[in-house]
Amino acid sequence: MKREITLRVNNKNETLAVDDADSLLEVLRDRLKLWSVRESCGVGACGSCTVLLDGRPVSSCLLLAVRSTGREITTLEGLGDGQSLHPIQQAFVNERALQCAYCTPGFVLSVKALLDELPHPSEEEAKEYLSGNLCRCAGYAEILRAVRSAQEKTAR
Ligand code: FES
Ligand code: FES
Protein backbone atom coordinates (compact mmCIF):
# COMPACT_ATOMS: atom_id res chain seq x y z
CA MET A 1 0.00 0.00 0.00
CA LYS A 2 1.29 3.46 -0.92
CA ARG A 3 1.13 6.36 1.46
CA GLU A 4 2.33 9.93 1.27
CA ILE A 5 5.05 10.88 3.71
CA THR A 6 7.29 13.88 4.25
CA LEU A 7 10.94 13.27 5.02
CA ARG A 8 13.30 15.96 6.23
CA VAL A 9 16.47 15.33 4.21
CA ASN A 10 19.51 17.62 4.18
CA ASN A 11 17.44 20.49 5.61
CA LYS A 12 14.71 20.16 2.98
CA ASN A 13 11.22 18.66 3.22
CA GLU A 14 10.60 15.95 0.63
CA THR A 15 7.03 14.72 0.18
CA LEU A 16 6.52 11.51 -1.77
CA ALA A 17 4.38 8.40 -1.98
CA VAL A 18 6.12 5.26 -0.73
CA ASP A 19 5.23 1.64 -0.10
CA ASP A 20 5.07 0.60 3.54
CA ALA A 21 7.90 -1.84 2.88
CA ASP A 22 10.28 0.66 1.21
CA SER A 23 13.53 1.06 3.10
CA LEU A 24 14.96 4.50 3.75
CA LEU A 25 17.90 3.45 1.56
CA GLU A 26 15.61 2.76 -1.41
CA VAL A 27 13.79 6.04 -1.04
CA LEU A 28 16.94 8.16 -0.62
CA ARG A 29 18.74 6.53 -3.50
CA ASP A 30 16.08 5.51 -6.02
CA ARG A 31 13.55 8.28 -5.46
CA LEU A 32 15.60 11.24 -4.26
CA LYS A 33 18.69 10.33 -6.31
CA LEU A 34 21.08 10.76 -3.39
CA TRP A 35 23.75 8.53 -4.88
CA SER A 36 26.12 8.74 -1.90
CA VAL A 37 23.83 6.32 -0.03
CA ARG A 38 25.08 2.95 -1.20
CA GLU A 39 23.84 -0.58 -0.82
CA SER A 40 26.19 -3.47 -0.28
CA CYS A 41 25.14 -6.14 2.20
CA GLY A 42 21.52 -5.01 2.62
CA VAL A 43 21.38 -6.52 6.11
CA GLY A 44 23.02 -3.92 8.39
CA ALA A 45 26.48 -5.46 8.38
CA CYS A 46 28.69 -3.15 6.26
CA GLY A 47 27.81 0.51 6.88
CA SER A 48 27.93 1.55 3.22
CA CYS A 49 24.31 2.79 3.47
CA THR A 50 25.02 4.90 6.60
CA VAL A 51 23.09 8.14 6.99
CA LEU A 52 22.71 10.37 10.04
CA LEU A 53 19.33 10.28 11.77
CA ASP A 54 19.10 13.16 14.23
CA GLY A 55 22.90 13.22 14.11
CA ARG A 56 23.44 9.53 14.86
CA PRO A 57 24.73 7.06 12.27
CA VAL A 58 22.23 4.41 11.18
CA SER A 59 22.08 1.76 8.46
CA SER A 60 19.41 3.06 6.09
CA CYS A 61 18.92 -0.44 4.61
CA LEU A 62 17.39 -1.52 7.93
CA LEU A 63 15.02 1.42 8.38
CA LEU A 64 11.60 1.75 6.83
CA ALA A 65 11.07 5.10 5.15
CA VAL A 66 7.63 5.40 6.78
CA ARG A 67 9.33 5.17 10.21
CA SER A 68 11.79 7.95 9.36
CA THR A 69 9.36 10.87 9.25
CA GLY A 70 9.86 13.71 11.71
CA ARG A 71 13.59 13.04 11.98
CA GLU A 72 16.53 15.01 10.57
CA ILE A 73 18.15 12.83 7.90
CA THR A 74 21.60 13.79 6.64
CA THR A 75 23.39 12.20 3.71
CA LEU A 76 26.84 13.06 2.43
CA GLU A 77 25.21 15.50 -0.01
CA GLY A 78 24.09 17.55 3.00
CA LEU A 79 27.48 17.77 4.63
CA GLY A 80 29.44 20.26 2.55
CA ASP A 81 28.51 23.71 1.31
CA GLY A 82 28.27 22.57 -2.31
CA GLN A 83 31.45 24.45 -3.22
CA SER A 84 34.26 22.85 -1.26
CA LEU A 85 34.84 19.59 0.55
CA HIS A 86 33.85 19.30 4.19
CA PRO A 87 37.01 19.13 6.41
CA ILE A 88 36.32 15.41 7.06
CA GLN A 89 36.12 14.68 3.31
CA GLN A 90 39.32 16.67 2.78
CA ALA A 91 41.04 14.68 5.54
CA PHE A 92 40.13 11.41 3.75
CA VAL A 93 41.65 12.77 0.55
CA ASN A 94 44.77 14.14 2.25
CA GLU A 95 45.44 10.88 4.11
CA ARG A 96 44.63 8.71 1.06
CA ALA A 97 42.00 6.95 3.15
CA LEU A 98 40.06 5.76 0.11
CA GLN A 99 40.61 3.67 -2.97
CA CYS A 100 37.37 2.67 -4.74
CA ALA A 101 35.49 5.00 -2.32
CA TYR A 102 32.41 2.77 -2.19
CA CYS A 103 32.52 2.82 1.62
CA THR A 104 33.66 6.42 1.98
CA PRO A 105 30.32 8.29 2.32
CA GLY A 106 29.34 5.98 5.18
CA PHE A 107 32.69 6.39 6.88
CA VAL A 108 32.65 10.19 6.51
CA LEU A 109 29.19 10.42 8.09
CA SER A 110 30.19 8.10 10.94
CA VAL A 111 33.30 10.22 11.56
CA LYS A 112 31.11 13.34 11.58
CA ALA A 113 28.88 11.80 14.26
CA LEU A 114 31.94 10.61 16.21
CA LEU A 115 33.57 14.06 16.28
CA ASP A 116 30.27 15.77 17.12
CA GLU A 117 29.90 13.44 20.10
CA LEU A 118 33.55 13.10 21.10
CA PRO A 119 35.66 15.97 19.70
CA HIS A 120 38.88 14.33 20.95
CA PRO A 121 38.39 10.57 20.63
CA SER A 122 41.15 8.16 21.51
CA GLU A 123 42.20 5.68 18.82
CA GLU A 124 40.28 2.93 20.64
CA GLU A 125 37.14 5.08 20.80
CA ALA A 126 37.43 5.88 17.08
CA LYS A 127 37.90 2.18 16.23
CA GLU A 128 34.91 1.22 18.35
CA TYR A 129 32.71 3.96 16.86
CA LEU A 130 33.63 3.02 13.30
CA SER A 131 33.33 -0.73 13.83
CA GLY A 132 30.03 -0.82 11.90
CA ASN A 133 31.68 0.53 8.75
CA LEU A 134 33.65 -1.91 6.62
CA CYS A 135 36.22 -1.10 3.96
CA ARG A 136 37.44 -3.78 1.61
CA CYS A 137 40.32 -1.97 -0.05
CA ALA A 138 41.76 1.11 1.68
CA GLY A 139 43.72 0.68 4.89
CA TYR A 140 42.16 1.20 8.28
CA ALA A 141 45.41 2.90 9.37
CA GLU A 142 44.80 5.58 6.74
CA ILE A 143 41.18 5.96 7.84
CA LEU A 144 42.27 6.43 11.48
CA ARG A 145 44.83 9.01 10.32
CA ALA A 146 42.02 10.82 8.52
CA VAL A 147 40.02 10.85 11.77
CA ARG A 148 42.98 12.43 13.60
CA SER A 149 43.52 14.97 10.85
CA ALA A 150 39.81 15.89 10.71
CA GLN A 151 39.74 16.15 14.48
CA GLU A 152 42.47 18.82 14.39
CA LYS A 153 40.40 20.87 11.93
CA THR A 154 37.00 20.44 13.58
CA ALA A 155 37.94 20.40 17.30
CA ARG A 156 35.96 22.90 19.35
S1 FES B 1 23.93 -2.04 2.92
FE1 FES B 1 23.17 -1.34 4.81
S2 FES B 1 24.61 -2.02 6.27
FE2 FES B 1 25.27 -2.91 4.39
S1 FES C 1 37.79 2.35 -0.31
FE1 FES C 1 37.00 0.61 -1.39
S2 FES C 1 35.68 -0.36 0.06
FE2 FES C 1 36.59 1.24 1.16
Tab-separated table of C-alpha atoms and ligand atoms in Angstrom:
chain	number	residue	atom	x	y	z
A	1	MET	CA	0.000	0.000	0.000
A	2	LYS	CA	1.289	3.463	-0.923
A	3	ARG	CA	1.134	6.358	1.455
A	4	GLU	CA	2.333	9.925	1.272
A	5	ILE	CA	5.054	10.877	3.707
A	6	THR	CA	7.295	13.883	4.252
A	7	LEU	CA	10.936	13.272	5.017
A	8	ARG	CA	13.303	15.961	6.229
A	9	VAL	CA	16.473	15.330	4.209
A	10	ASN	CA	19.511	17.619	4.178
A	11	ASN	CA	17.443	20.495	5.614
A	12	LYS	CA	14.706	20.157	2.978
A	13	ASN	CA	11.222	18.663	3.224
A	14	GLU	CA	10.601	15.947	0.625
A	15	THR	CA	7.034	14.722	0.179
A	16	LEU	CA	6.521	11.513	-1.771
A	17	ALA	CA	4.377	8.397	-1.978
A	18	VAL	CA	6.118	5.260	-0.729
A	19	ASP	CA	5.234	1.637	-0.100
A	20	ASP	CA	5.068	0.604	3.544
A	21	ALA	CA	7.902	-1.839	2.878
A	22	ASP	CA	10.281	0.661	1.206
A	23	SER	CA	13.529	1.059	3.101
A	24	LEU	CA	14.956	4.500	3.750
A	25	LEU	CA	17.901	3.449	1.560
A	26	GLU	CA	15.606	2.758	-1.412
A	27	VAL	CA	13.787	6.044	-1.039
A	28	LEU	CA	16.935	8.156	-0.619
A	29	ARG	CA	18.736	6.532	-3.501
A	30	ASP	CA	16.083	5.508	-6.017
A	31	ARG	CA	13.550	8.277	-5.460
A	32	LEU	CA	15.600	11.243	-4.260
A	33	LYS	CA	18.690	10.331	-6.308
A	34	LEU	CA	21.077	10.756	-3.387
A	35	TRP	CA	23.749	8.529	-4.878
A	36	SER	CA	26.117	8.738	-1.902
A	37	VAL	CA	23.826	6.320	-0.030
A	38	ARG	CA	25.084	2.947	-1.197
A	39	GLU	CA	23.837	-0.582	-0.825
A	40	SER	CA	26.193	-3.471	-0.283
A	41	CYS	CA	25.141	-6.144	2.197
A	42	GLY	CA	21.525	-5.006	2.622
A	43	VAL	CA	21.383	-6.519	6.112
A	44	GLY	CA	23.016	-3.922	8.392
A	45	ALA	CA	26.478	-5.459	8.382
A	46	CYS	CA	28.688	-3.152	6.262
A	47	GLY	CA	27.807	0.507	6.879
A	48	SER	CA	27.926	1.554	3.222
A	49	CYS	CA	24.312	2.794	3.471
A	50	THR	CA	25.016	4.897	6.596
A	51	VAL	CA	23.093	8.142	6.994
A	52	LEU	CA	22.709	10.373	10.044
A	53	LEU	CA	19.335	10.277	11.775
A	54	ASP	CA	19.099	13.161	14.234
A	55	GLY	CA	22.896	13.222	14.109
A	56	ARG	CA	23.436	9.534	14.858
A	57	PRO	CA	24.726	7.059	12.265
A	58	VAL	CA	22.228	4.408	11.177
A	59	SER	CA	22.081	1.764	8.455
A	60	SER	CA	19.413	3.062	6.093
A	61	CYS	CA	18.916	-0.439	4.614
A	62	LEU	CA	17.385	-1.518	7.933
A	63	LEU	CA	15.019	1.424	8.378
A	64	LEU	CA	11.598	1.755	6.835
A	65	ALA	CA	11.073	5.100	5.149
A	66	VAL	CA	7.631	5.398	6.777
A	67	ARG	CA	9.327	5.170	10.208
A	68	SER	CA	11.786	7.955	9.365
A	69	THR	CA	9.357	10.871	9.249
A	70	GLY	CA	9.860	13.707	11.710
A	71	ARG	CA	13.593	13.038	11.976
A	72	GLU	CA	16.528	15.012	10.572
A	73	ILE	CA	18.146	12.835	7.896
A	74	THR	CA	21.603	13.793	6.643
A	75	THR	CA	23.393	12.203	3.713
A	76	LEU	CA	26.845	13.064	2.429
A	77	GLU	CA	25.214	15.503	-0.012
A	78	GLY	CA	24.087	17.547	3.002
A	79	LEU	CA	27.484	17.774	4.626
A	80	GLY	CA	29.440	20.258	2.555
A	81	ASP	CA	28.510	23.706	1.308
A	82	GLY	CA	28.274	22.569	-2.312
A	83	GLN	CA	31.452	24.446	-3.221
A	84	SER	CA	34.264	22.852	-1.258
A	85	LEU	CA	34.838	19.595	0.547
A	86	HIS	CA	33.853	19.298	4.186
A	87	PRO	CA	37.005	19.125	6.412
A	88	ILE	CA	36.319	15.410	7.057
A	89	GLN	CA	36.120	14.684	3.312
A	90	GLN	CA	39.323	16.673	2.785
A	91	ALA	CA	41.041	14.678	5.539
A	92	PHE	CA	40.129	11.414	3.754
A	93	VAL	CA	41.653	12.773	0.545
A	94	ASN	CA	44.772	14.139	2.253
A	95	GLU	CA	45.435	10.883	4.114
A	96	ARG	CA	44.634	8.709	1.062
A	97	ALA	CA	42.004	6.955	3.147
A	98	LEU	CA	40.059	5.756	0.105
A	99	GLN	CA	40.608	3.665	-2.967
A	100	CYS	CA	37.369	2.669	-4.739
A	101	ALA	CA	35.494	5.005	-2.316
A	102	TYR	CA	32.405	2.773	-2.185
A	103	CYS	CA	32.516	2.816	1.621
A	104	THR	CA	33.662	6.421	1.978
A	105	PRO	CA	30.317	8.289	2.324
A	106	GLY	CA	29.338	5.983	5.180
A	107	PHE	CA	32.693	6.390	6.880
A	108	VAL	CA	32.654	10.188	6.509
A	109	LEU	CA	29.188	10.419	8.093
A	110	SER	CA	30.188	8.105	10.944
A	111	VAL	CA	33.304	10.219	11.562
A	112	LYS	CA	31.107	13.338	11.585
A	113	ALA	CA	28.877	11.796	14.260
A	114	LEU	CA	31.938	10.614	16.213
A	115	LEU	CA	33.569	14.058	16.279
A	116	ASP	CA	30.269	15.773	17.123
A	117	GLU	CA	29.896	13.439	20.096
A	118	LEU	CA	33.554	13.102	21.098
A	119	PRO	CA	35.660	15.971	19.700
A	120	HIS	CA	38.875	14.332	20.951
A	121	PRO	CA	38.386	10.569	20.627
A	122	SER	CA	41.152	8.156	21.508
A	123	GLU	CA	42.203	5.684	18.816
A	124	GLU	CA	40.279	2.932	20.641
A	125	GLU	CA	37.138	5.084	20.799
A	126	ALA	CA	37.429	5.881	17.084
A	127	LYS	CA	37.895	2.181	16.229
A	128	GLU	CA	34.906	1.215	18.349
A	129	TYR	CA	32.714	3.963	16.856
A	130	LEU	CA	33.629	3.018	13.305
A	131	SER	CA	33.329	-0.729	13.827
A	132	GLY	CA	30.032	-0.818	11.902
A	133	ASN	CA	31.677	0.528	8.751
A	134	LEU	CA	33.653	-1.909	6.622
A	135	CYS	CA	36.221	-1.103	3.958
A	136	ARG	CA	37.436	-3.779	1.611
A	137	CYS	CA	40.315	-1.967	-0.054
A	138	ALA	CA	41.760	1.115	1.684
A	139	GLY	CA	43.721	0.680	4.893
A	140	TYR	CA	42.161	1.200	8.281
A	141	ALA	CA	45.411	2.902	9.375
A	142	GLU	CA	44.796	5.583	6.741
A	143	ILE	CA	41.180	5.957	7.844
A	144	LEU	CA	42.268	6.427	11.477
A	145	ARG	CA	44.829	9.007	10.317
A	146	ALA	CA	42.019	10.818	8.524
A	147	VAL	CA	40.016	10.845	11.770
A	148	ARG	CA	42.978	12.427	13.596
A	149	SER	CA	43.524	14.967	10.854
A	150	ALA	CA	39.806	15.886	10.714
A	151	GLN	CA	39.737	16.153	14.477
A	152	GLU	CA	42.472	18.816	14.386
A	153	LYS	CA	40.397	20.869	11.930
A	154	THR	CA	37.000	20.442	13.576
A	155	ALA	CA	37.940	20.398	17.301
A	156	ARG	CA	35.963	22.901	19.352
B	1	FES	S1	23.925	-2.045	2.921
B	1	FES	FE1	23.170	-1.336	4.813
B	1	FES	S2	24.608	-2.024	6.273
B	1	FES	FE2	25.274	-2.908	4.388
B	2	FES	S1	37.787	2.350	-0.305
B	2	FES	FE1	37.002	0.611	-1.388
B	2	FES	S2	35.684	-0.358	0.058
B	2	FES	FE2	36.592	1.239	1.164
